[in-house]
Coordinates of C-alpha atoms in Angstrom, one line a residue:
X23 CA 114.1 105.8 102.1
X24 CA 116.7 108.1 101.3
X25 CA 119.2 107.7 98.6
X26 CA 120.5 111.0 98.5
X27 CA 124.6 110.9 99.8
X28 CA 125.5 112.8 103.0
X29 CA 127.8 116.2 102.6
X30 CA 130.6 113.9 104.2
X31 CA 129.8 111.0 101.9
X32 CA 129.9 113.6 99.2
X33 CA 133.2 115.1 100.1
X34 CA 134.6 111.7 100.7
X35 CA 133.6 110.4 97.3
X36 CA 135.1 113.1 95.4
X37 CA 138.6 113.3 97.5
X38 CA 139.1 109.1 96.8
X39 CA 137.5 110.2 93.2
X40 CA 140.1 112.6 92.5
X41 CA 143.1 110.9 94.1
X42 CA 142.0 107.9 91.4
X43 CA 141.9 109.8 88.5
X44 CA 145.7 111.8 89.4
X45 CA 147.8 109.7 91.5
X46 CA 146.7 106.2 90.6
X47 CA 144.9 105.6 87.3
X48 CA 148.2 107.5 85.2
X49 CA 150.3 105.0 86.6
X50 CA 148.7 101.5 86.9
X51 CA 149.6 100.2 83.8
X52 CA 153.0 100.8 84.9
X53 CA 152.6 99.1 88.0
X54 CA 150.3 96.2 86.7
X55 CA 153.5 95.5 84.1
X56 CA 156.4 95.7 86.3
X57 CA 154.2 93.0 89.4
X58 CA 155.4 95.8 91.9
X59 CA 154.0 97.0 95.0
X60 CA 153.0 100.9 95.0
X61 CA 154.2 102.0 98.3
X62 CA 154.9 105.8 97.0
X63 CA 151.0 105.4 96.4
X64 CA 150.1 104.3 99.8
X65 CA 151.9 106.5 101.7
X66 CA 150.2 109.3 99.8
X67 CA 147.0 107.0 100.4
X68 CA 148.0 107.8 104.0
X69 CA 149.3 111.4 104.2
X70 CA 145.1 112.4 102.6
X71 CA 143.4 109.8 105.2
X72 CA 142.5 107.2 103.1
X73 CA 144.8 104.3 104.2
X74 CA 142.6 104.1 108.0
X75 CA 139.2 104.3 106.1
X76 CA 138.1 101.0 108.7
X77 CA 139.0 102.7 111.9
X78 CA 136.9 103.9 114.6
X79 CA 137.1 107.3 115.6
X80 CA 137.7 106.3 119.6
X81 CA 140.5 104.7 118.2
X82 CA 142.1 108.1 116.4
X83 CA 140.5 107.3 112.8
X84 CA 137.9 109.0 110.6
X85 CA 134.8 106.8 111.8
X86 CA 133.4 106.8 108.9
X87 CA 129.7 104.8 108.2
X88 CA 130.0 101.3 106.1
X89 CA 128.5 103.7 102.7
X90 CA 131.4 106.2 103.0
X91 CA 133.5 103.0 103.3
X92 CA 132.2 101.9 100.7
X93 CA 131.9 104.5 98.1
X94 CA 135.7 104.9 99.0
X95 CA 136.3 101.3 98.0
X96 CA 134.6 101.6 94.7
X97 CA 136.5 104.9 93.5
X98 CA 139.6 103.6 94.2
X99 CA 139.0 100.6 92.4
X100 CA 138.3 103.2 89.7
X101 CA 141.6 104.0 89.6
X102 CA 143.3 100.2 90.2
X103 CA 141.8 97.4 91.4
X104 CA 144.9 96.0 93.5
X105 CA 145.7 99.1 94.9
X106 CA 141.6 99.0 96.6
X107 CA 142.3 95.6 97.4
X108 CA 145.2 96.8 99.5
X109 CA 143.3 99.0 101.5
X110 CA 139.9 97.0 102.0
X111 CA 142.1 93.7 102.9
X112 CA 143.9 95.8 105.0
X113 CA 140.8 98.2 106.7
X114 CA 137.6 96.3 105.6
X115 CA 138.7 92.7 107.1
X116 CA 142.1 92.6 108.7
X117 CA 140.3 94.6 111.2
X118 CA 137.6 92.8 111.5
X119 CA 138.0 89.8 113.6
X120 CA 139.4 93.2 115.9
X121 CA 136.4 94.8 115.4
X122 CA 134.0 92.0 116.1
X123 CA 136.1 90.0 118.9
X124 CA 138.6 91.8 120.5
X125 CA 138.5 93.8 123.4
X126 CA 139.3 97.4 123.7
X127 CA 142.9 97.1 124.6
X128 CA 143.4 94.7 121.7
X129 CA 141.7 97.1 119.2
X130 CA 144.2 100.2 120.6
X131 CA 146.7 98.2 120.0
X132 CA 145.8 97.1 116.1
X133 CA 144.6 100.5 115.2
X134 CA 147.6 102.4 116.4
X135 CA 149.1 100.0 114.1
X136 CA 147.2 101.5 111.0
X137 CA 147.3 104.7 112.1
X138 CA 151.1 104.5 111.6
X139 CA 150.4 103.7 108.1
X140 CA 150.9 100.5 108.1
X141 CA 149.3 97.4 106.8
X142 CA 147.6 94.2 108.1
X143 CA 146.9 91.0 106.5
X144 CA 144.0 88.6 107.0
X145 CA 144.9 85.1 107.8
X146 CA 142.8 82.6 106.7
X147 CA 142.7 80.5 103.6
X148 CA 145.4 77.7 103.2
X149 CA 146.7 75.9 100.7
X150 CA 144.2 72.6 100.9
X151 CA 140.9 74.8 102.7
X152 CA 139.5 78.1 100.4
X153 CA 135.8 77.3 100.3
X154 CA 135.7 74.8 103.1
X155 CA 137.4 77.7 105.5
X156 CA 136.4 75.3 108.9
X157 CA 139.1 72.6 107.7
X158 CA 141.6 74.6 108.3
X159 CA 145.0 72.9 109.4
X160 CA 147.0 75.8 111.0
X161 CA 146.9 74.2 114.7
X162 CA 147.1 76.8 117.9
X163 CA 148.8 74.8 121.1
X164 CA 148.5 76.3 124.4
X165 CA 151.4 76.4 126.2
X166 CA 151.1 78.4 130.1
X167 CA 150.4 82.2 128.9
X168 CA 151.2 81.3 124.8
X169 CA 150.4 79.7 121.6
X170 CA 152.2 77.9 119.4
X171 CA 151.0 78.4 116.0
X172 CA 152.2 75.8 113.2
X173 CA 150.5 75.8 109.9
X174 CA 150.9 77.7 106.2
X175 CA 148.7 80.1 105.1
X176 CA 147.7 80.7 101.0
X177 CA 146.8 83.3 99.0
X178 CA 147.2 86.0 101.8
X179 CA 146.6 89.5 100.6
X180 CA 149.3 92.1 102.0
X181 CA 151.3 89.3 103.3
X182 CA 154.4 90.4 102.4
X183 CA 154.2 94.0 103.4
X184 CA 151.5 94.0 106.8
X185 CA 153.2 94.9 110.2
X186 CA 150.2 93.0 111.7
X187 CA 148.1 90.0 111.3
X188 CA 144.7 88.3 112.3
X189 CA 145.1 84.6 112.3
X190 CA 142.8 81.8 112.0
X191 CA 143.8 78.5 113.6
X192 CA 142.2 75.6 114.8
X193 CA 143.1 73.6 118.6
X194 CA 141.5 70.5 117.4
X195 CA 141.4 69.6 113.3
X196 CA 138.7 67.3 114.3
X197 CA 136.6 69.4 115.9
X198 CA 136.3 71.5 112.2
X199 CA 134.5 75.3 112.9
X200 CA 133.8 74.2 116.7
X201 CA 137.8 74.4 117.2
X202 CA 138.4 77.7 115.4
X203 CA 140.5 80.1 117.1
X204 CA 141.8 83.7 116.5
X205 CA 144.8 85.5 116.8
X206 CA 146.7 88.8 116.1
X207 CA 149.8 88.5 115.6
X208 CA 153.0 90.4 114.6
X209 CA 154.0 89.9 111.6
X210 CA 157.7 90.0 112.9
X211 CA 157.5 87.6 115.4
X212 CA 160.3 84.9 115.7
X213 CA 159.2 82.1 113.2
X214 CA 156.8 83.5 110.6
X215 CA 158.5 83.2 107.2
X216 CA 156.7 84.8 104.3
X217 CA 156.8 83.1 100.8
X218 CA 157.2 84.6 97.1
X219 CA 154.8 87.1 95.8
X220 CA 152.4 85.0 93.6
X221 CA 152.7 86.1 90.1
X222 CA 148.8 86.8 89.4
X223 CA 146.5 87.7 86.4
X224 CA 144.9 90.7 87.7
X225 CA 145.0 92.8 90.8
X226 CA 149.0 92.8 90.2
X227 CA 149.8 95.8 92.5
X228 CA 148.6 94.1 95.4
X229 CA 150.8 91.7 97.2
X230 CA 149.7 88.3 97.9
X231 CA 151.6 85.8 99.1
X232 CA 152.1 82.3 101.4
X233 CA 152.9 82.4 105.1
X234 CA 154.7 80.0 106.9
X235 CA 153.8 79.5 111.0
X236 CA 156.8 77.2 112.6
X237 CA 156.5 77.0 116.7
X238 CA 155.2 81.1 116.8
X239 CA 154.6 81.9 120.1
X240 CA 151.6 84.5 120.5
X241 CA 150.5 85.9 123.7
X242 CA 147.2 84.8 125.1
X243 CA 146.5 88.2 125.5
X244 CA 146.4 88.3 121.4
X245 CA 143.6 85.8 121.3
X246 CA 140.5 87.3 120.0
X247 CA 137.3 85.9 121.8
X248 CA 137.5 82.6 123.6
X249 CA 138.7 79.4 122.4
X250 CA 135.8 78.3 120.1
X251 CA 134.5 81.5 119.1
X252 CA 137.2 81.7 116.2
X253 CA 134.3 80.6 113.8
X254 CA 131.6 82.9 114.6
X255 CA 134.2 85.8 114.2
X256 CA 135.3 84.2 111.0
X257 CA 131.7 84.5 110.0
X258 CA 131.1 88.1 111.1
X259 CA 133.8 89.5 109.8
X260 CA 133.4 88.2 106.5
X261 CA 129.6 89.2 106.1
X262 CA 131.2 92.7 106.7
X263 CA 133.9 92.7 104.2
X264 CA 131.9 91.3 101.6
X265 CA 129.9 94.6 100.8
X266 CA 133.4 96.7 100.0
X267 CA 134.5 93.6 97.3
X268 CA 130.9 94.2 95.9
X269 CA 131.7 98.3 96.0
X270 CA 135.5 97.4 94.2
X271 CA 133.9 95.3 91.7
X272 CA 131.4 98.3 91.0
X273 CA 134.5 100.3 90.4
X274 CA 135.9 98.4 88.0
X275 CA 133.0 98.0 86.3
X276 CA 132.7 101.7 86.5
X277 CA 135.5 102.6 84.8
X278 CA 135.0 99.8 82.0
X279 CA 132.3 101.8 81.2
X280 CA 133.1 105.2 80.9
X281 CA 136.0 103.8 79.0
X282 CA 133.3 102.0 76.8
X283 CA 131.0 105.0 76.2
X284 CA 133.8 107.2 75.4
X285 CA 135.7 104.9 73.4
X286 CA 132.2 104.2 71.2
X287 CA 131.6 107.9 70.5
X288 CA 135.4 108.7 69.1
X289 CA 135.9 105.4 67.3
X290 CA 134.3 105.3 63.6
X291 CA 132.9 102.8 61.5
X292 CA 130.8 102.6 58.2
X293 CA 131.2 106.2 58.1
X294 CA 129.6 106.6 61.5
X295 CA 130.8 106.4 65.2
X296 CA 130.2 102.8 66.6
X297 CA 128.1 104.5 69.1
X298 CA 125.1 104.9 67.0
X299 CA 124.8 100.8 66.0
X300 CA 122.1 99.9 68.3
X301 CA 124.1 96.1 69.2
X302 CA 126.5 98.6 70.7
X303 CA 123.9 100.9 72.5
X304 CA 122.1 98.0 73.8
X305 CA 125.7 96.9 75.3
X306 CA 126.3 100.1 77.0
X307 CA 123.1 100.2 78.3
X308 CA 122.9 96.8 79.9
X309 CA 126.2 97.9 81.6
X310 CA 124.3 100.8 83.1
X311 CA 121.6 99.0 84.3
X312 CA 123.6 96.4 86.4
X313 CA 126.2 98.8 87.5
X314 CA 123.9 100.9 89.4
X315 CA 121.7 97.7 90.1
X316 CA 125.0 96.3 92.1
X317 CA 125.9 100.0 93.1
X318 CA 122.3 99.6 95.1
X319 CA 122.7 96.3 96.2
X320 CA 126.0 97.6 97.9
X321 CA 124.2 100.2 100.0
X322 CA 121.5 98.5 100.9
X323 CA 123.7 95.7 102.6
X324 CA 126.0 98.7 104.2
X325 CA 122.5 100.4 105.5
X326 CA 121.1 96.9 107.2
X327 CA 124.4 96.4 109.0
X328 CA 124.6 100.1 110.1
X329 CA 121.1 99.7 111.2
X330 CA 121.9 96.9 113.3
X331 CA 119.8 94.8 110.9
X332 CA 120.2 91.0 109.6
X333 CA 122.7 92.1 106.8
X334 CA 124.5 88.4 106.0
X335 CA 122.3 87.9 103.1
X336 CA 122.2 90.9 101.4
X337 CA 126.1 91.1 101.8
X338 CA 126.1 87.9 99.4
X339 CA 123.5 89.4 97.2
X340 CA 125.7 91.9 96.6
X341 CA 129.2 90.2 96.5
X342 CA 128.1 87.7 93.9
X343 CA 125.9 90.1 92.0
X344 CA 128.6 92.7 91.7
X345 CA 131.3 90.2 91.2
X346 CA 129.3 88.8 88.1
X347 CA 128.6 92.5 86.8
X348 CA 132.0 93.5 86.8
X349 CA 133.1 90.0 84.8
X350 CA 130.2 90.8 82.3
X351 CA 131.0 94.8 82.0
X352 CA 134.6 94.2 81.7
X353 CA 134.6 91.5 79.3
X354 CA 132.0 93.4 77.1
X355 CA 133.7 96.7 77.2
X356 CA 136.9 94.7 75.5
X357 CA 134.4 93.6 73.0
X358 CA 133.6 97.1 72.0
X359 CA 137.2 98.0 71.9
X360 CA 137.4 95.2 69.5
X361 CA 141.0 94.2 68.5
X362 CA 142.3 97.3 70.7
X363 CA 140.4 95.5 73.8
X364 CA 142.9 92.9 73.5
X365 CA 145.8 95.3 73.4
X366 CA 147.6 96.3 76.6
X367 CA 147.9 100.2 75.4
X368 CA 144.3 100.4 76.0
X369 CA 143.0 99.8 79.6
X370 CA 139.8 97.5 79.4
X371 CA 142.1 94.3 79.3
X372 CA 143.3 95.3 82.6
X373 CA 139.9 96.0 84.0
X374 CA 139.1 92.1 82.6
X375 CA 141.9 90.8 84.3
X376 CA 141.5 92.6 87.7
X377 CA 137.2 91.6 87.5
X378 CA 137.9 88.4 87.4
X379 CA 138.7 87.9 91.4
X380 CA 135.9 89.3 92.6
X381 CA 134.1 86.4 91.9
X382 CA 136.7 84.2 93.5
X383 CA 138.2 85.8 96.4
X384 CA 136.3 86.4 100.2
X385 CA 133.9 83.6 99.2
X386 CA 133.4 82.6 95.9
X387 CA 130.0 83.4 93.9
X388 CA 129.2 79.8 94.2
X389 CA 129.6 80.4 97.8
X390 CA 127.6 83.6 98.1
X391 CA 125.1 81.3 96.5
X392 CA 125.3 78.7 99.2
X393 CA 124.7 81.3 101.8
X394 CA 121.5 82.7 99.8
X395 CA 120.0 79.6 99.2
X396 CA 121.0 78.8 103.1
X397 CA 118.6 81.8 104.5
X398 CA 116.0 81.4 101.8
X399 CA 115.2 77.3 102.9
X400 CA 116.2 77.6 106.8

């Protein structure tokens, strides 16, 4: 065992660490306020490398290992929580069905795409199936060397501004995961109709919104697998991306934290700072003990998989351990804050707002108990 960082997972850390701290954190707020997308921020994301974090080096990216990934998804988090959910949903599971099903001229194809700079979206909730993903409604028609996709997708992260998505649809509802088919798809084909950017509590600078499938023709040559293997793929690629929602919870956390300790040193009461009241020291301890518990839990998961080991359990450990830490860091960081907590000139209420989806989005943490509870009886 070895928990030491590599001199590339060093460097990597402190160039997402540092772009966090002066391009994103100053204006967040700002950004969280006005609902609007950052582009100035991703293309700057782009111009230092950290936009393409997910793609392969035979494919023209950095190749980096699931840790680096990762650590690159917590410090940017750091610095905004929508802004990491941007490039994970785009990177870290967008690609994924690519990475997992499609062959090499498909994954050319989609990473030349990101290596533009551009975005993708992942394509899979809908408005009547979150949790219950294989009753999905979206159907997938063959016609000669096409499908025709009908169907409306909910909740889609980067839907609105992705040049490219991967697309879960189903030939036969009845068949539930055994008729699960995926797609890419370009975003501008004839037929695709993107609804209004959902007005959120937290991770505001990320754009999420409906899509709308009516008679989309997609080349069979954009199908990902065989017809059937949708599911599995599904499956995969989740278990991948749920380490990096684990790492952005961490981040938030993080910064909650630091805000916490700080703010408990400078701020004064009883003629003392708050920081020497053991209630408060216990607080800011307990944060970082399960901080660097879920920090651990993270790696771990990203080791197994880059091992080529079982990894799907530990993935859930650490998506629903993380997402709970960085509810409970958050939430207790406004409570040392006190009544400035609540205030929006202060930034823990923001870091509140933006925990709270980490528990809900890629799988709830009911799910990710599911899963556990799945391996642990089989």
């Amino acid at each position: 065992m070895d928990f030491k960082y590599t001199e590339e997972q060093e460097v990597m850390r402190a160039v997402a660490r540092k772009f966090s701290e002066k391009e994103i954190a100053p204006v967040a707020g700002e950004y969280d306020e006005k609902d609007e997308f950052p582009w100035e921020i991703v293309h700057k994301l782009h111009e230092v490398g950290l936009l393409t974090i997910g793609v392969p080096e035979e494919y023209g990216g950095p190749g980096l290992d699931p840790i680096t990934q990762a650590l690159i998804a917590e410090e940017l988090a750091f610095g905004d929580a929508g802004l990491s959910t941007t490039v994970v949903a785009s990177n870290l599971l967008a690609a994924n069905p690519v990475l997992v099903g499609g062959n090499d001229d498909q994954k050319r194809r989609f990473y030349n795409v990101m290596n533009e700079g551009k975005l993708a979206a992942f394509c899979l909730t809908e408005p009547g199936s979150g949790s219950d993903a294989a009753s999905l409604s979206t159907s997938a028609r063959r016609e000669g060397d096409y499908y025709i996709l009908n169907g409306t997708k909910q909740f889609i992260t980067n839907a609105g501004v992705a040049d490219i998505f991967t697309v879960f649809a189903t030939t036969d509802k009845s068949l539930r995961h055994k008729g699960v088919i995926a797609f890419m798809v370009d975003a501008h084909t004839p037929g695709i109709t993107i609804g209004k950017k959902e007005n959120k509590m937290g991770i505001r600078t990320s754009d999420t919104c409906q899509i709308s499938f009516e008679d989309v023709k997609v080349p069979i040559t954009n199908r990902l697998g065989e017809e059937g293997e949708g599911w599995t793929i599904c499956m995969k690629s989740l278990d991948i991306s749920r380490p990096f929602i684990a790492a952005m919870a961490v981040g938030i956390a993080q910064a909650a934290y630091e805000a916490a300790v700080n703010y408990a040193k400078e701020r004064a009461a009883f003629g003392k700072p708050i920081a020497t009241f053991q209630a408060v020291q216990f607080m800011l301890a307990d944060m970082a003990i399960e901080i660097e518990a879920s920090r651990l839990l993270v790696h771990k998961a990203c080791y197994l998989r880059e091992q080529g080991q079982p990894f799907t359990q530990m993935a859930s450990f650490a998506k629903a351990f993380a997402g709970d830490t960085g509810m409970k860091v958050t939430t207790d960081a406004v409570q040392i804050f006190g009544g400035y907590g609540y205030i929006k000139d202060y930034p823990v209420e923001k870091y509140m707002r933006d925990a709270k989806i980490m528990q809900i989005y890629e799988g709830t943490n009911q799910i990710q108990r599911v899963v556990i509870a799945s391996n642990i009886l089989r």
